[in-house]
Amino acid sequence: MRSPVSSSRAMRAEAGPRRISILGATGSVGTSTVDVVLQQRAAFEVEVVTAQSRADELAAIAIRLGAKLAVVADPDAHGALVAALSGSGIAAAAGPAAIIEAAARPVDLVVAAIVGAAGLAPTLAAIEAGADIALANKECLVCAGTLFNRRAAAVGVGVLPVDSEHDAIFQALEAENASAVDRITITASGGPFRTWTLEQMSRATLAQALKHPNWTMGRKITIDSATMMNKGLEIIEAHHLFDIESDRIDVLVHPQSVVHGFVAYTDGSVIAHMGAPDMRIPIAHCLAWPKRVAVATPRLDLALAGTLTFEKPDLERFPSLQLARRALESGNWATNILNAANEVAVQYFLAGEIDYLDIAATVESALDLATATVGGAEVGSIEAALTIDAEGRRLARETIARRGRLRAG
Ligand SMILES: NC(=O)c1ccc[n+]([C@@H]2O[C@H](COP(=O)([O-])OP(=O)(O)OC[C@H]3O[C@@H](n4cnc5c(N)ncnc54)[C@H](OP(=O)(O)O)[C@@H]3O)[C@@H](O)[C@H]2O)c1
């Protein structure tokens, strides 16, 4: 096991405001990041903010933060962005290539908060440019974890885990005692269907799946939480961040979301991390690391929280967890397929075109089919990662079309 910041060469040495860029600034993690930065205005200078298409929201953020450049991935949103920034002196750009270019502008830290595999190329560009990464976009590691780590180590940048469970492990991990770690545990709320039977789940609606009990998040990760694929992706994320094998990473369902993760050492000690379920807490930790800054966030009141409970996840009702472990055992090509197929299946579910239980079934089918087409392929470059990603998407669409035809009789 190792600390994910062991190769950071920049952040310990800086003086003056930390220069940052925020990729995915209009999203749930993005806007929480904006909030933290606004609370600690003097501590940060913002270079770049990006979004997919919500130009007006992005322009408002750029103006509030005094960013130098705002970029939308969608070229059709360029006109609206230019208009909304008019007179502000902030530059505007558009298109996926412009996002990658912007991510590579020299800064100390890039907050990677784009959702999905779309974040991989910009985040790798930021690494190549020498920025430390505050990583929310776990799909980067699921798509190409070995490549990601290899490039981060070669360039000498650190990866700070924004995901609350991984930030918890990061904080509970004594870097000098990493070799004395026995196991790590990440917790899961269990999502809205924690107590539902499979029969009930077969009738779960989109509105029910989008109703997360504890966290307010973007739509994709909210559905991933309902299927518990999010925890599967997080097992893979933990493996790459901390260089620890799948069979030493445990998942515990903890509906109160107070304990986010813990590290068990070989002497029997267990160090747990607690906090209110608010992403501004891990974000503030990553933005200021290795210092801490004062941020107005909900405070944990254990007397109010009352009883804390923990239970093992039910792998029959939540098969995504096992699919993720199976993919992790098979290698980067398989986790890449898992991610791509899951992104497609979640999109179809969000569009009302497949049922909740079809999500995991689609991912499993894509994984099975991919063994014959890309099984064992190396994910040694961004091009290879994107090729396998495209195959995962194709296989997922094919599976959904086939199941649709079967149902139609
Ligand atoms: N939300 C949480 O509490 C949380 C916690 C831990 C980890 N994470 C992880 O953090 C990442 C972001 O999650 P989120 O919930 O913040 O997502 P979100 O609310 O959906 O926000 C996604 C952000 O990415 C932008 N974006 C979407 N597609 C893009 C593309 N193809 N190219 C460039 N930008 C694109 C969006 O722009 P528009 O606004 O213009 O669409 C938005 O700024 C995910 O990987 C998630 O797993 C989230």
mmCIF file of N, CA and C in Angstrom, residues 285-352:
data_model
loop_
_atom_site.group_PDB
_atom_site.id
_atom_site.type_symbol
_atom_site.label_atom_id
_atom_site.label_comp_id
_atom_site.label_asym_id
_atom_site.label_seq_id
_atom_site.Cartn_x
_atom_site.Cartn_y
_atom_site.Cartn_z
ATOM 1 N N HIS A 285 -10.312 19.599 2.115
ATOM 2 C CA HIS A 285 -9.095 18.886 2.537
ATOM 3 C C HIS A 285 -8.115 18.769 1.376
ATOM 4 N N CYS A 286 -8.620 18.416 0.200
ATOM 5 C CA CYS A 286 -7.734 18.251 -0.962
ATOM 6 C C CYS A 286 -7.194 19.594 -1.454
ATOM 7 N N LEU A 287 -8.055 20.617 -1.476
ATOM 8 C CA LEU A 287 -7.611 21.919 -1.994
ATOM 9 C C LEU A 287 -6.505 22.521 -1.140
ATOM 10 N N ALA A 288 -6.582 22.294 0.159
ATOM 11 C CA ALA A 288 -5.622 22.952 1.064
ATOM 12 C C ALA A 288 -4.446 22.058 1.444
ATOM 13 N N TRP A 289 -4.542 20.753 1.164
ATOM 14 C CA TRP A 289 -3.535 19.782 1.622
ATOM 15 C C TRP A 289 -2.118 20.272 1.311
ATOM 16 N N PRO A 290 -1.155 20.136 2.185
ATOM 17 C CA PRO A 290 -1.200 19.411 3.462
ATOM 18 C C PRO A 290 -1.676 20.262 4.645
ATOM 19 N N LYS A 291 -2.110 21.505 4.366
ATOM 20 C CA LYS A 291 -2.681 22.314 5.456
ATOM 21 C C LYS A 291 -4.170 22.010 5.574
ATOM 22 N N ARG A 292 -4.820 22.690 6.521
ATOM 23 C CA ARG A 292 -6.276 22.645 6.604
ATOM 24 C C ARG A 292 -6.792 24.074 6.637
ATOM 25 N N VAL A 293 -7.963 24.294 6.017
ATOM 26 C CA VAL A 293 -8.537 25.640 6.026
ATOM 27 C C VAL A 293 -9.907 25.602 6.685
ATOM 28 N N ALA A 294 -10.328 26.753 7.197
ATOM 29 C CA ALA A 294 -11.649 26.841 7.828
ATOM 30 C C ALA A 294 -12.710 26.991 6.743
ATOM 31 N N VAL A 295 -13.678 26.108 6.729
ATOM 32 C CA VAL A 295 -14.766 26.168 5.754
ATOM 33 C C VAL A 295 -16.077 25.923 6.491
ATOM 34 N N ALA A 296 -17.088 26.728 6.143
ATOM 35 C CA ALA A 296 -18.394 26.551 6.783
ATOM 36 C C ALA A 296 -19.083 25.339 6.160
ATOM 37 N N THR A 297 -19.093 24.240 6.896
ATOM 38 C CA THR A 297 -19.754 23.009 6.442
ATOM 39 C C THR A 297 -20.575 22.488 7.622
ATOM 40 N N PRO A 298 -21.548 21.616 7.371
ATOM 41 C CA PRO A 298 -22.284 21.033 8.498
ATOM 42 C C PRO A 298 -21.312 20.309 9.431
ATOM 43 N N ARG A 299 -21.473 20.511 10.732
ATOM 44 C CA ARG A 299 -20.573 19.863 11.702
ATOM 45 C C ARG A 299 -21.187 18.546 12.155
ATOM 46 N N LEU A 300 -20.323 17.576 12.378
ATOM 47 C CA LEU A 300 -20.798 16.269 12.821
ATOM 48 C C LEU A 300 -21.172 16.337 14.301
ATOM 49 N N ASP A 301 -22.394 15.920 14.602
ATOM 50 C CA ASP A 301 -22.848 15.865 15.987
ATOM 51 C C ASP A 301 -23.218 14.403 16.252
ATOM 52 N N LEU A 302 -22.309 13.681 16.931
ATOM 53 C CA LEU A 302 -22.519 12.241 17.096
ATOM 54 C C LEU A 302 -23.718 11.937 17.985
ATOM 55 N N ALA A 303 -24.015 12.846 18.936
ATOM 56 C CA ALA A 303 -25.183 12.615 19.787
ATOM 57 C C ALA A 303 -26.458 12.680 18.949
ATOM 58 N N LEU A 304 -26.449 13.640 17.990
ATOM 59 C CA LEU A 304 -27.611 13.754 17.097
ATOM 60 C C LEU A 304 -27.674 12.576 16.132
ATOM 61 N N ALA A 305 -26.487 12.150 15.646
ATOM 62 C CA ALA A 305 -26.440 11.036 14.686
ATOM 63 C C ALA A 305 -27.006 9.769 15.326
ATOM 64 N N GLY A 306 -26.834 9.623 16.648
ATOM 65 C CA GLY A 306 -27.417 8.469 17.350
ATOM 66 C C GLY A 306 -26.690 7.181 17.029
ATOM 67 N N THR A 307 -27.449 6.130 16.737
ATOM 68 C CA THR A 307 -26.845 4.811 16.510
ATOM 69 C C THR A 307 -26.201 4.732 15.128
ATOM 70 N N LEU A 308 -24.985 4.214 15.094
ATOM 71 C CA LEU A 308 -24.323 3.972 13.806
ATOM 72 C C LEU A 308 -24.379 2.470 13.550
ATOM 73 N N THR A 309 -24.822 2.088 12.362
ATOM 74 C CA THR A 309 -24.942 0.660 12.055
ATOM 75 C C THR A 309 -24.097 0.292 10.836
ATOM 76 N N PHE A 310 -23.676 -0.956 10.786
ATOM 77 C CA PHE A 310 -22.842 -1.461 9.689
ATOM 78 C C PHE A 310 -23.338 -2.853 9.321
ATOM 79 N N GLU A 311 -23.396 -3.115 8.031
ATOM 80 C CA GLU A 311 -23.808 -4.458 7.585
ATOM 81 C C GLU A 311 -23.075 -4.826 6.301
ATOM 82 N N LYS A 312 -22.974 -6.110 6.041
ATOM 83 C CA LYS A 312 -22.317 -6.546 4.803
ATOM 84 C C LYS A 312 -23.235 -6.282 3.616
ATOM 85 N N PRO A 313 -22.675 -5.895 2.462
ATOM 86 C CA PRO A 313 -23.542 -5.696 1.293
ATOM 87 C C PRO A 313 -24.121 -7.019 0.798
ATOM 88 N N ASP A 314 -25.323 -6.973 0.254
ATOM 89 C CA ASP A 314 -25.966 -8.167 -0.281
ATOM 90 C C ASP A 314 -25.589 -8.282 -1.764
ATOM 91 N N LEU A 315 -24.726 -9.237 -2.066
ATOM 92 C CA LEU A 315 -24.179 -9.330 -3.424
ATOM 93 C C LEU A 315 -25.192 -9.871 -4.428
ATOM 94 N N GLU A 316 -26.226 -10.529 -3.928
ATOM 95 C CA GLU A 316 -27.233 -11.034 -4.856
ATOM 96 C C GLU A 316 -28.113 -9.890 -5.356
ATOM 97 N N ARG A 317 -28.493 -9.008 -4.441
ATOM 98 C CA ARG A 317 -29.348 -7.886 -4.852
ATOM 99 C C ARG A 317 -28.534 -6.770 -5.501
ATOM 100 N N PHE A 318 -27.236 -6.725 -5.219
ATOM 101 C CA PHE A 318 -26.374 -5.680 -5.796
ATOM 102 C C PHE A 318 -25.194 -6.328 -6.527
ATOM 103 N N PRO A 319 -25.468 -6.974 -7.685
ATOM 104 C CA PRO A 319 -24.424 -7.743 -8.386
ATOM 105 C C PRO A 319 -23.301 -6.862 -8.942
ATOM 106 N N SER A 320 -23.530 -5.545 -9.039
ATOM 107 C CA SER A 320 -22.500 -4.663 -9.614
ATOM 108 C C SER A 320 -21.194 -4.720 -8.822
ATOM 109 N N LEU A 321 -21.321 -4.949 -7.522
ATOM 110 C CA LEU A 321 -20.108 -5.013 -6.694
ATOM 111 C C LEU A 321 -19.214 -6.160 -7.148
ATOM 112 N N GLN A 322 -19.830 -7.300 -7.408
ATOM 113 C CA GLN A 322 -19.046 -8.470 -7.830
ATOM 114 C C GLN A 322 -18.531 -8.291 -9.256
ATOM 115 N N LEU A 323 -19.334 -7.644 -10.096
ATOM 116 C CA LEU A 323 -18.888 -7.391 -11.476
ATOM 117 C C LEU A 323 -17.626 -6.537 -11.455
ATOM 118 N N ALA A 324 -17.597 -5.548 -10.569
ATOM 119 C CA ALA A 324 -16.428 -4.667 -10.488
ATOM 120 C C ALA A 324 -15.211 -5.444 -9.991
ATOM 121 N N ARG A 325 -15.411 -6.308 -9.005
ATOM 122 C CA ARG A 325 -14.269 -7.103 -8.501
ATOM 123 C C ARG A 325 -13.773 -8.054 -9.590
ATOM 124 N N ARG A 326 -14.719 -8.650 -10.308
ATOM 125 C CA ARG A 326 -14.337 -9.570 -11.390
ATOM 126 C C ARG A 326 -13.521 -8.819 -12.449
ATOM 127 N N ALA A 327 -13.972 -7.623 -12.816
ATOM 128 C CA ALA A 327 -13.252 -6.834 -13.823
ATOM 129 C C ALA A 327 -11.860 -6.462 -13.305
ATOM 130 N N LEU A 328 -11.794 -6.095 -12.037
ATOM 131 C CA LEU A 328 -10.494 -5.694 -11.466
ATOM 132 C C LEU A 328 -9.505 -6.857 -11.512
ATOM 133 N N GLU A 329 -9.992 -8.063 -11.240
ATOM 134 C CA GLU A 329 -9.116 -9.247 -11.314
ATOM 135 C C GLU A 329 -8.622 -9.459 -12.750
ATOM 136 N N SER A 330 -9.469 -9.129 -13.736
ATOM 137 C CA SER A 330 -9.114 -9.395 -15.145
ATOM 138 C C SER A 330 -8.147 -8.362 -15.703
ATOM 139 N N GLY A 331 -8.172 -7.141 -15.202
ATOM 140 C CA GLY A 331 -7.213 -6.139 -15.676
ATOM 141 C C GLY A 331 -7.881 -4.876 -16.184
ATOM 142 N N ASN A 332 -7.030 -3.936 -16.602
ATOM 143 C CA ASN A 332 -7.514 -2.596 -17.008
ATOM 144 C C ASN A 332 -8.510 -2.647 -18.171
ATOM 145 N N TRP A 333 -8.275 -3.588 -19.125
ATOM 146 C CA TRP A 333 -9.207 -3.658 -20.270
ATOM 147 C C TRP A 333 -10.619 -3.933 -19.761
ATOM 148 N N ALA A 334 -10.719 -4.810 -18.726
ATOM 149 C CA ALA A 334 -12.038 -5.220 -18.237
ATOM 150 C C ALA A 334 -12.691 -4.114 -17.404
ATOM 151 N N THR A 335 -11.903 -3.405 -16.603
ATOM 152 C CA THR A 335 -12.524 -2.313 -15.829
ATOM 153 C C THR A 335 -12.961 -1.195 -16.778
ATOM 154 N N ASN A 336 -12.187 -1.012 -17.859
ATOM 155 C CA ASN A 336 -12.558 -0.018 -18.866
ATOM 156 C C ASN A 336 -13.908 -0.395 -19.503
ATOM 157 N N ILE A 337 -14.056 -1.679 -19.874
ATOM 158 C CA ILE A 337 -15.328 -2.151 -20.453
ATOM 159 C C ILE A 337 -16.462 -1.975 -19.436
ATOM 160 N N LEU A 338 -16.198 -2.364 -18.202
ATOM 161 C CA LEU A 338 -17.202 -2.234 -17.124
ATOM 162 C C LEU A 338 -17.706 -0.795 -17.065
ATOM 163 N N ASN A 339 -16.757 0.160 -17.076
ATOM 164 C CA ASN A 339 -17.132 1.566 -16.957
ATOM 165 C C ASN A 339 -17.939 2.038 -18.162
ATOM 166 N N ALA A 340 -17.438 1.698 -19.361
ATOM 167 C CA ALA A 340 -18.107 2.168 -20.578
ATOM 168 C C ALA A 340 -19.526 1.605 -20.653
ATOM 169 N N ALA A 341 -19.652 0.309 -20.386
ATOM 170 C CA ALA A 341 -20.979 -0.330 -20.466
ATOM 171 C C ALA A 341 -21.906 0.267 -19.413
ATOM 172 N N ASN A 342 -21.357 0.536 -18.244
ATOM 173 C CA ASN A 342 -22.182 1.130 -17.189
ATOM 174 C C ASN A 342 -22.638 2.536 -17.577
ATOM 175 N N GLU A 343 -21.731 3.328 -18.174
ATOM 176 C CA GLU A 343 -22.129 4.690 -18.585
ATOM 177 C C GLU A 343 -23.287 4.634 -19.578
ATOM 178 N N VAL A 344 -23.191 3.703 -20.538
ATOM 179 C CA VAL A 344 -24.254 3.581 -21.550
ATOM 180 C C VAL A 344 -25.550 3.120 -20.885
ATOM 181 N N ALA A 345 -25.458 2.091 -20.037
ATOM 182 C CA ALA A 345 -26.673 1.554 -19.408
ATOM 183 C C ALA A 345 -27.347 2.615 -18.539
ATOM 184 N N VAL A 346 -26.542 3.406 -17.819
ATOM 185 C CA VAL A 346 -27.130 4.451 -16.969
ATOM 186 C C VAL A 346 -27.810 5.521 -17.841
ATOM 187 N N GLN A 347 -27.165 5.863 -18.968
ATOM 188 C CA GLN A 347 -27.796 6.840 -19.886
ATOM 189 C C GLN A 347 -29.163 6.338 -20.354
ATOM 190 N N TYR A 348 -29.226 5.061 -20.740
ATOM 191 C CA TYR A 348 -30.501 4.490 -21.207
ATOM 192 C C TYR A 348 -31.528 4.486 -20.080
ATOM 193 N N PHE A 349 -31.079 4.170 -18.865
ATOM 194 C CA PHE A 349 -32.018 4.152 -17.726
ATOM 195 C C PHE A 349 -32.531 5.569 -17.458
ATOM 196 N N LEU A 350 -31.612 6.546 -17.518
ATOM 197 C CA LEU A 350 -32.012 7.945 -17.286
ATOM 198 C C LEU A 350 -32.994 8.414 -18.354
ATOM 199 N N ALA A 351 -32.855 7.835 -19.563
ATOM 200 C CA ALA A 351 -33.748 8.222 -20.662
ATOM 201 C C ALA A 351 -35.052 7.420 -20.619
ATOM 202 N N GLY A 352 -35.189 6.538 -19.629
ATOM 203 C CA GLY A 352 -36.429 5.757 -19.497
ATOM 204 C C GLY A 352 -36.513 4.606 -20.487
#
